[in-house]
PDB file of C-alpha atoms in Angstrom:
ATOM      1  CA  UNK A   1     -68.941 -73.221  11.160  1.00  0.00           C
ATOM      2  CA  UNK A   2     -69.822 -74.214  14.751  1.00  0.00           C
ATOM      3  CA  UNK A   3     -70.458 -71.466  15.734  1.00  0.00           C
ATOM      4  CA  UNK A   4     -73.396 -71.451  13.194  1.00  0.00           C
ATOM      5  CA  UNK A   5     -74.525 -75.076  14.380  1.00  0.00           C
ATOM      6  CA  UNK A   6     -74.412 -74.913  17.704  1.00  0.00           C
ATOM      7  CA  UNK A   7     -76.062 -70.807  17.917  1.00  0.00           C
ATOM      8  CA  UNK A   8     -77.757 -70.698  20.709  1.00  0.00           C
ATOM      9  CA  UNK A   9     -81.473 -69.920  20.120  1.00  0.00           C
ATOM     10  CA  UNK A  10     -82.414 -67.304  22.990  1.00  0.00           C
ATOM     11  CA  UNK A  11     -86.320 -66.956  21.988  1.00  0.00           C
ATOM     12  CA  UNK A  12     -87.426 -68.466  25.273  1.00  0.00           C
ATOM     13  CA  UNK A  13     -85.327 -66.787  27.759  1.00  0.00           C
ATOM     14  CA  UNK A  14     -88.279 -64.690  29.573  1.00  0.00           C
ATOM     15  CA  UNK A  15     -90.049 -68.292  30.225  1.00  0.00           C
ATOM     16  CA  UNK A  16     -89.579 -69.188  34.176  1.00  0.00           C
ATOM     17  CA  UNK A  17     -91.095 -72.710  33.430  1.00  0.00           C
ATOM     18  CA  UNK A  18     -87.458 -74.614  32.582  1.00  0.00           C
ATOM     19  CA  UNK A  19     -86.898 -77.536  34.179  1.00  0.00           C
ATOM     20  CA  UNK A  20     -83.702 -78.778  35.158  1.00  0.00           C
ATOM     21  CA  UNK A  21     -83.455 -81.344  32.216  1.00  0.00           C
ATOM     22  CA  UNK A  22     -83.348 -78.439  30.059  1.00  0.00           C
ATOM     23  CA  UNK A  23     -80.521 -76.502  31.911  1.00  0.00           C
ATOM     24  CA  UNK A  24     -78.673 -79.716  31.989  1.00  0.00           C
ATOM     25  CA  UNK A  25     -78.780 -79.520  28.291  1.00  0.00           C
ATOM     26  CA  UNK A  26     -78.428 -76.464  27.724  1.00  0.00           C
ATOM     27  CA  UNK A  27     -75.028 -76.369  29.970  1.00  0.00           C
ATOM     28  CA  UNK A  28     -74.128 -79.748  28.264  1.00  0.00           C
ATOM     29  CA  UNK A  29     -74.463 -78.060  24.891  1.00  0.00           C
ATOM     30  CA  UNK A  30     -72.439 -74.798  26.023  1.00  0.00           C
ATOM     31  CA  UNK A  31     -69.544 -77.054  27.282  1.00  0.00           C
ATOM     32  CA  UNK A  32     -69.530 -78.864  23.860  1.00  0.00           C
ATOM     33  CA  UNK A  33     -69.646 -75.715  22.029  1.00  0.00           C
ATOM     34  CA  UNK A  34     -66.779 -74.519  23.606  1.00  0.00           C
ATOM     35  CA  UNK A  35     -65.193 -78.032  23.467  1.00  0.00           C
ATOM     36  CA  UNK A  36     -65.232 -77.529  19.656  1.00  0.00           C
ATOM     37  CA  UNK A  37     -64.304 -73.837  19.700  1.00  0.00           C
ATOM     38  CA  UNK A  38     -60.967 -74.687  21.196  1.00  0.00           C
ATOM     39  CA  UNK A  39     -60.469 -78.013  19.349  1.00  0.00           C
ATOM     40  CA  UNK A  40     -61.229 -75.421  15.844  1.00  0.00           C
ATOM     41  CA  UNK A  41     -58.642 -73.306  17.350  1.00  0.00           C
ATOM     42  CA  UNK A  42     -56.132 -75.744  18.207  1.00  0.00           C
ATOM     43  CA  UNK A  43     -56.493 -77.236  14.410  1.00  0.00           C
ATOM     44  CA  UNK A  44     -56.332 -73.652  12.849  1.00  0.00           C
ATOM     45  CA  UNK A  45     -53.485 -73.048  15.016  1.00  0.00           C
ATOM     46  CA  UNK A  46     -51.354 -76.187  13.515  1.00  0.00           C
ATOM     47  CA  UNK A  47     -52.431 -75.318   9.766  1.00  0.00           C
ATOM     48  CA  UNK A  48     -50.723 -71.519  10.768  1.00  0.00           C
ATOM     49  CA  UNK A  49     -47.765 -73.059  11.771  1.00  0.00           C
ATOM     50  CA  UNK A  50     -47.479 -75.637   9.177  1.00  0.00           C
ATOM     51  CA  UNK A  51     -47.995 -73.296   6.488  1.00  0.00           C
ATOM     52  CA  UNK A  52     -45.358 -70.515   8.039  1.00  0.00           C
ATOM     53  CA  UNK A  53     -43.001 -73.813   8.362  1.00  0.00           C
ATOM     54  CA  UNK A  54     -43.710 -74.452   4.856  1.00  0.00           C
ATOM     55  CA  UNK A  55     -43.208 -70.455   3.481  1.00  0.00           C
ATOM     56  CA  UNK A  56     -39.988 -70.125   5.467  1.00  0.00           C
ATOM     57  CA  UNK A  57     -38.627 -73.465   4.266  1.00  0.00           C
ATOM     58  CA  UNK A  58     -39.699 -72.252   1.048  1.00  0.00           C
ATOM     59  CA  UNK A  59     -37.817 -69.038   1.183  1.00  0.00           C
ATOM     60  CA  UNK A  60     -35.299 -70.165   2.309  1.00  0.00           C
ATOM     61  CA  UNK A  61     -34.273 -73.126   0.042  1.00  0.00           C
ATOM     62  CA  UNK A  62     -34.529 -70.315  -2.888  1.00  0.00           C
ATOM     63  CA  UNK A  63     -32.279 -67.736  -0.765  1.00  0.00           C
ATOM     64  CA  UNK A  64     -34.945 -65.055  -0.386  1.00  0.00           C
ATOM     65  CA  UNK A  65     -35.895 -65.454   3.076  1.00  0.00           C
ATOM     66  CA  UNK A  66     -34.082 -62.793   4.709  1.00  0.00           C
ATOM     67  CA  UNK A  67     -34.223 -59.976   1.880  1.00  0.00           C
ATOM     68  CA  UNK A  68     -38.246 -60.554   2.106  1.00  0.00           C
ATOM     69  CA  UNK A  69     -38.365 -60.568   5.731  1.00  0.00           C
ATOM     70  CA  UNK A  70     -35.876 -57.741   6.142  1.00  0.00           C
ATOM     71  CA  UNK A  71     -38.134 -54.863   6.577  1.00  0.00           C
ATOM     72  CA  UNK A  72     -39.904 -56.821   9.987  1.00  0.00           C
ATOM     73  CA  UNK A  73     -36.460 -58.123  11.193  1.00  0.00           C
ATOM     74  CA  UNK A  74     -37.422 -56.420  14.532  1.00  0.00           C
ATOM     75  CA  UNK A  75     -40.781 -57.976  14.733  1.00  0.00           C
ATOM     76  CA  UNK A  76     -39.510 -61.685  14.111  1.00  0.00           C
ATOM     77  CA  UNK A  77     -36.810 -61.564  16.934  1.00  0.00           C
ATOM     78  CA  UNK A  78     -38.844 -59.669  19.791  1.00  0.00           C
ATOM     79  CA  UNK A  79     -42.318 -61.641  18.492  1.00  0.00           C
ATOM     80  CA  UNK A  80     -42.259 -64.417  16.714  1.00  0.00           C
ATOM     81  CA  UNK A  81     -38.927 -66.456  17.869  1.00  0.00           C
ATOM     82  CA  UNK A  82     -40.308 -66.614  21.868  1.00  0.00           C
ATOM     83  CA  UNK A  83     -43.462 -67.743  20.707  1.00  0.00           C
ATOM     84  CA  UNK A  84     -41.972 -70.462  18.697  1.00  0.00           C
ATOM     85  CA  UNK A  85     -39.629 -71.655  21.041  1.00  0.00           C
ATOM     86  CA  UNK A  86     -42.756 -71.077  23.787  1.00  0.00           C
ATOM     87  CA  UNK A  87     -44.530 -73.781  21.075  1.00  0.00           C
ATOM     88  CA  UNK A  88     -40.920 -75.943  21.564  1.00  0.00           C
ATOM     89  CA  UNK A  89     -41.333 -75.855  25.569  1.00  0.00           C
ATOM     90  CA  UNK A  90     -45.071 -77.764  24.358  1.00  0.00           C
ATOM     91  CA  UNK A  91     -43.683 -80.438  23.111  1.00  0.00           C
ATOM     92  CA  UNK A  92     -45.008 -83.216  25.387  1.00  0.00           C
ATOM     93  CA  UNK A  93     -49.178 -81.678  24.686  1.00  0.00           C
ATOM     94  CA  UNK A  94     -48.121 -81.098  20.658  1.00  0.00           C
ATOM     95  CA  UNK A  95     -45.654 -82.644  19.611  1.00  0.00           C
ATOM     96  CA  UNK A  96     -46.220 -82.011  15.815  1.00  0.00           C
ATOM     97  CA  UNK A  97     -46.795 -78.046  16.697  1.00  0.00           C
ATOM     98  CA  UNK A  98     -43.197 -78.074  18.211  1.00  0.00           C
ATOM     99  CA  UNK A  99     -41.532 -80.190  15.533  1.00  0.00           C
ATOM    100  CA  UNK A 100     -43.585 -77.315  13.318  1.00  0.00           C
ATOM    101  CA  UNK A 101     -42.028 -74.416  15.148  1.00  0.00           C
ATOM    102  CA  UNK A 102     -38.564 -76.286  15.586  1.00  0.00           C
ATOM    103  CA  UNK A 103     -38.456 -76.245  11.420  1.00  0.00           C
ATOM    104  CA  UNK A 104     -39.536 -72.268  11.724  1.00  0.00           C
ATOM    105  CA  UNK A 105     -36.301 -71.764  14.111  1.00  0.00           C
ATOM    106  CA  UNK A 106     -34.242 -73.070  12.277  1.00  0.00           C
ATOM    107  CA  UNK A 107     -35.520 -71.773   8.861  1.00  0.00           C
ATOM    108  CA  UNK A 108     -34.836 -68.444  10.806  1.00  0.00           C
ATOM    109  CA  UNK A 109     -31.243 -69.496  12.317  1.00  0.00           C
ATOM    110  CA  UNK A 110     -30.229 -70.507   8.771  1.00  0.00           C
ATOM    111  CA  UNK A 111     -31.072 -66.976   7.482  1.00  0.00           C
ATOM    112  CA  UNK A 112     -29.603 -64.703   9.810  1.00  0.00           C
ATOM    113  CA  UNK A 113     -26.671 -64.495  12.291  1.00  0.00           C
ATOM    114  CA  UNK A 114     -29.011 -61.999  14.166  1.00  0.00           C
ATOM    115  CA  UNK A 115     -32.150 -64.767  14.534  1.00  0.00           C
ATOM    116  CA  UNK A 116     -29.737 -67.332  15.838  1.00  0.00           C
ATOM    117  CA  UNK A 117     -28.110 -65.303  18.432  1.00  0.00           C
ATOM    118  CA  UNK A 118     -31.214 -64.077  19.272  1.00  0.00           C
ATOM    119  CA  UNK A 119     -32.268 -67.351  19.838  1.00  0.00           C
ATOM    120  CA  UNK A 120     -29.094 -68.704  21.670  1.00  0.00           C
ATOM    121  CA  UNK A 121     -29.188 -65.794  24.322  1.00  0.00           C
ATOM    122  CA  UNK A 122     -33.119 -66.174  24.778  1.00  0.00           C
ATOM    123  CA  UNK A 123     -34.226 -66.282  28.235  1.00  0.00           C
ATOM    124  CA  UNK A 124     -31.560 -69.745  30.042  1.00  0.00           C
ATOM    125  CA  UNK A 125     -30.855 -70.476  26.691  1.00  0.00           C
ATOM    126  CA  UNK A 126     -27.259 -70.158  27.131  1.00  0.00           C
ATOM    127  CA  UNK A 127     -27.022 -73.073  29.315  1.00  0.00           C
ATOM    128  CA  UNK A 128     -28.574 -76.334  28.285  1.00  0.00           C
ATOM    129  CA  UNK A 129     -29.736 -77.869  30.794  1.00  0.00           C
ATOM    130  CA  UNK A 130     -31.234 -74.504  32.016  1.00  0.00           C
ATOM    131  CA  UNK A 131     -34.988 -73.927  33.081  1.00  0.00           C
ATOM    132  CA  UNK A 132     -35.812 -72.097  29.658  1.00  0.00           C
ATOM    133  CA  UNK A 133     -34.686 -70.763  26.473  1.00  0.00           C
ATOM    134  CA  UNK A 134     -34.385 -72.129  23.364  1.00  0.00           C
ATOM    135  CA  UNK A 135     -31.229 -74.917  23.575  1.00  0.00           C
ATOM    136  CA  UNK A 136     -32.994 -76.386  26.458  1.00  0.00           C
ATOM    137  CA  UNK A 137     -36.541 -76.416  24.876  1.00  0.00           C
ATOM    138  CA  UNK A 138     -34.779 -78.385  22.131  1.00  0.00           C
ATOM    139  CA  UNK A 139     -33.411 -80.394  24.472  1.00  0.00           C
ATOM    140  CA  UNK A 140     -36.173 -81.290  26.324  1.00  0.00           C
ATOM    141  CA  UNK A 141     -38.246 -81.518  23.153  1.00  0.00           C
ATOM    142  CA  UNK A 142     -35.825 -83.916  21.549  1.00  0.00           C
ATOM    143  CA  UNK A 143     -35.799 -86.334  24.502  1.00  0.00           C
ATOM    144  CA  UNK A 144     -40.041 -86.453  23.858  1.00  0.00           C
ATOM    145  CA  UNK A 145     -38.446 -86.890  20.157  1.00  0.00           C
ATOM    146  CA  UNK A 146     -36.755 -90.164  21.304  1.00  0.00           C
ATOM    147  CA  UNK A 147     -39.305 -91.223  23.347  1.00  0.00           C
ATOM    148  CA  UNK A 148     -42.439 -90.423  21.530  1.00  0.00           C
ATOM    149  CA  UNK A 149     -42.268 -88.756  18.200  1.00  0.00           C
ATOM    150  CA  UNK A 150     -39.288 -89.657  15.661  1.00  0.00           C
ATOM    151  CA  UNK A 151     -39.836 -86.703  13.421  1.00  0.00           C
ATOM    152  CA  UNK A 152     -39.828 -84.310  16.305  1.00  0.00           C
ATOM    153  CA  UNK A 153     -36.471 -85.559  17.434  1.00  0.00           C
ATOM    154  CA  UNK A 154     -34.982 -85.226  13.534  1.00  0.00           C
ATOM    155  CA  UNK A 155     -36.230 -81.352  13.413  1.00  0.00           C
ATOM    156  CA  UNK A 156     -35.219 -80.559  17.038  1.00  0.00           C
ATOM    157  CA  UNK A 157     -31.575 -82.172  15.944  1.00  0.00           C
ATOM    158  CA  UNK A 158     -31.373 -79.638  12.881  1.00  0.00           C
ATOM    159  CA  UNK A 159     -32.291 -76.738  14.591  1.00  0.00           C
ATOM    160  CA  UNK A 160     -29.597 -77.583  17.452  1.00  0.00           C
ATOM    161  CA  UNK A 161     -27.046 -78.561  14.941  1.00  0.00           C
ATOM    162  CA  UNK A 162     -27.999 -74.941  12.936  1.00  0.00           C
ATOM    163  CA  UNK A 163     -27.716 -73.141  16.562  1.00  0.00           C
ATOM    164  CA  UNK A 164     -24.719 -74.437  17.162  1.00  0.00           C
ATOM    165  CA  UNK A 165     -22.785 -73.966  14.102  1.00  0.00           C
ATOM    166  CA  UNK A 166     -24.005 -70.104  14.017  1.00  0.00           C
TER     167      UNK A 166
END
């Protein structure tokens, strides 16, 4: 839709006689145009998430998950699991996208023993305190959790307590 608003109207752009007033507005409308393009983005980007948290949870709590997922197995452990825990590591910019993607990981650890070992020997994940991976993105996302965001901390908790007992 803001895209439709804010079109830009190109008509006039043979005319030399601008002044600078109108470049100023012009760039000042072509910064918020993209100010809302990436907002729009960010938002649609947090409704994805939310609604995959909500159709894994889903599947999952009715034991289906992994017999409708079974045919992309591949594509969730190589794709989708490092850009969730990647949305983990972003906890202190979006902390309701990682507490989002934490519920995804573990909706995916509960399923199968493949997901969660996948996600256990991610990338420094097999050391805590490590510079990546997927134990220490929890961990560092569950300290924002105590600090900042209570229901981050509760989701980053169940996906470490679902890691560790796989």
């Amino acid at each position: 839709m803001s895209l439709i608003i804010y079109e830009d109207d190109h008509e006039n752009d043979d005319e030399d006689d601008s002044s600078l007033e109108e470049d100023a507005t012009s760039l000042s409308m072509k910064v918020s145009l993209n100010r809302s393009i990436a907002e729009h983005t960010r938002r649609l980007r947090t409704h994805a998430l939310m609604a995959l948290s909500n159709a894994l949870d889903l599947l999952n709590s009715e034991k289906i998950l992994c017999d409708t997922i079974s045919a992309s197995k591949e594509w969730y452990a190589s794709v989708l699991i490092p850009s969730l825990i990647d949305n983990v590591k972003s906890a202190s910019s979006k902390p309701y996208d990682a507490t989002l993607a934490a519920r995804c990981l573990t909706s995916l650890a509960m399923c199968s023993k493949v997901f969660a070992s996948t996600m256990k020997n991610s990338e420094g994940c097999k050391n805590p305190g490590g510079g990546g991976g997927c134990l220490s993105a929890l961990e560092s996302a569950g300290q924002i959790g105590r600090d900042e965001f209570e229901l981050l901390l509760r989701d980053v908790e169940r996906c470490q307590s679902t890691l560790l007992g796989c």
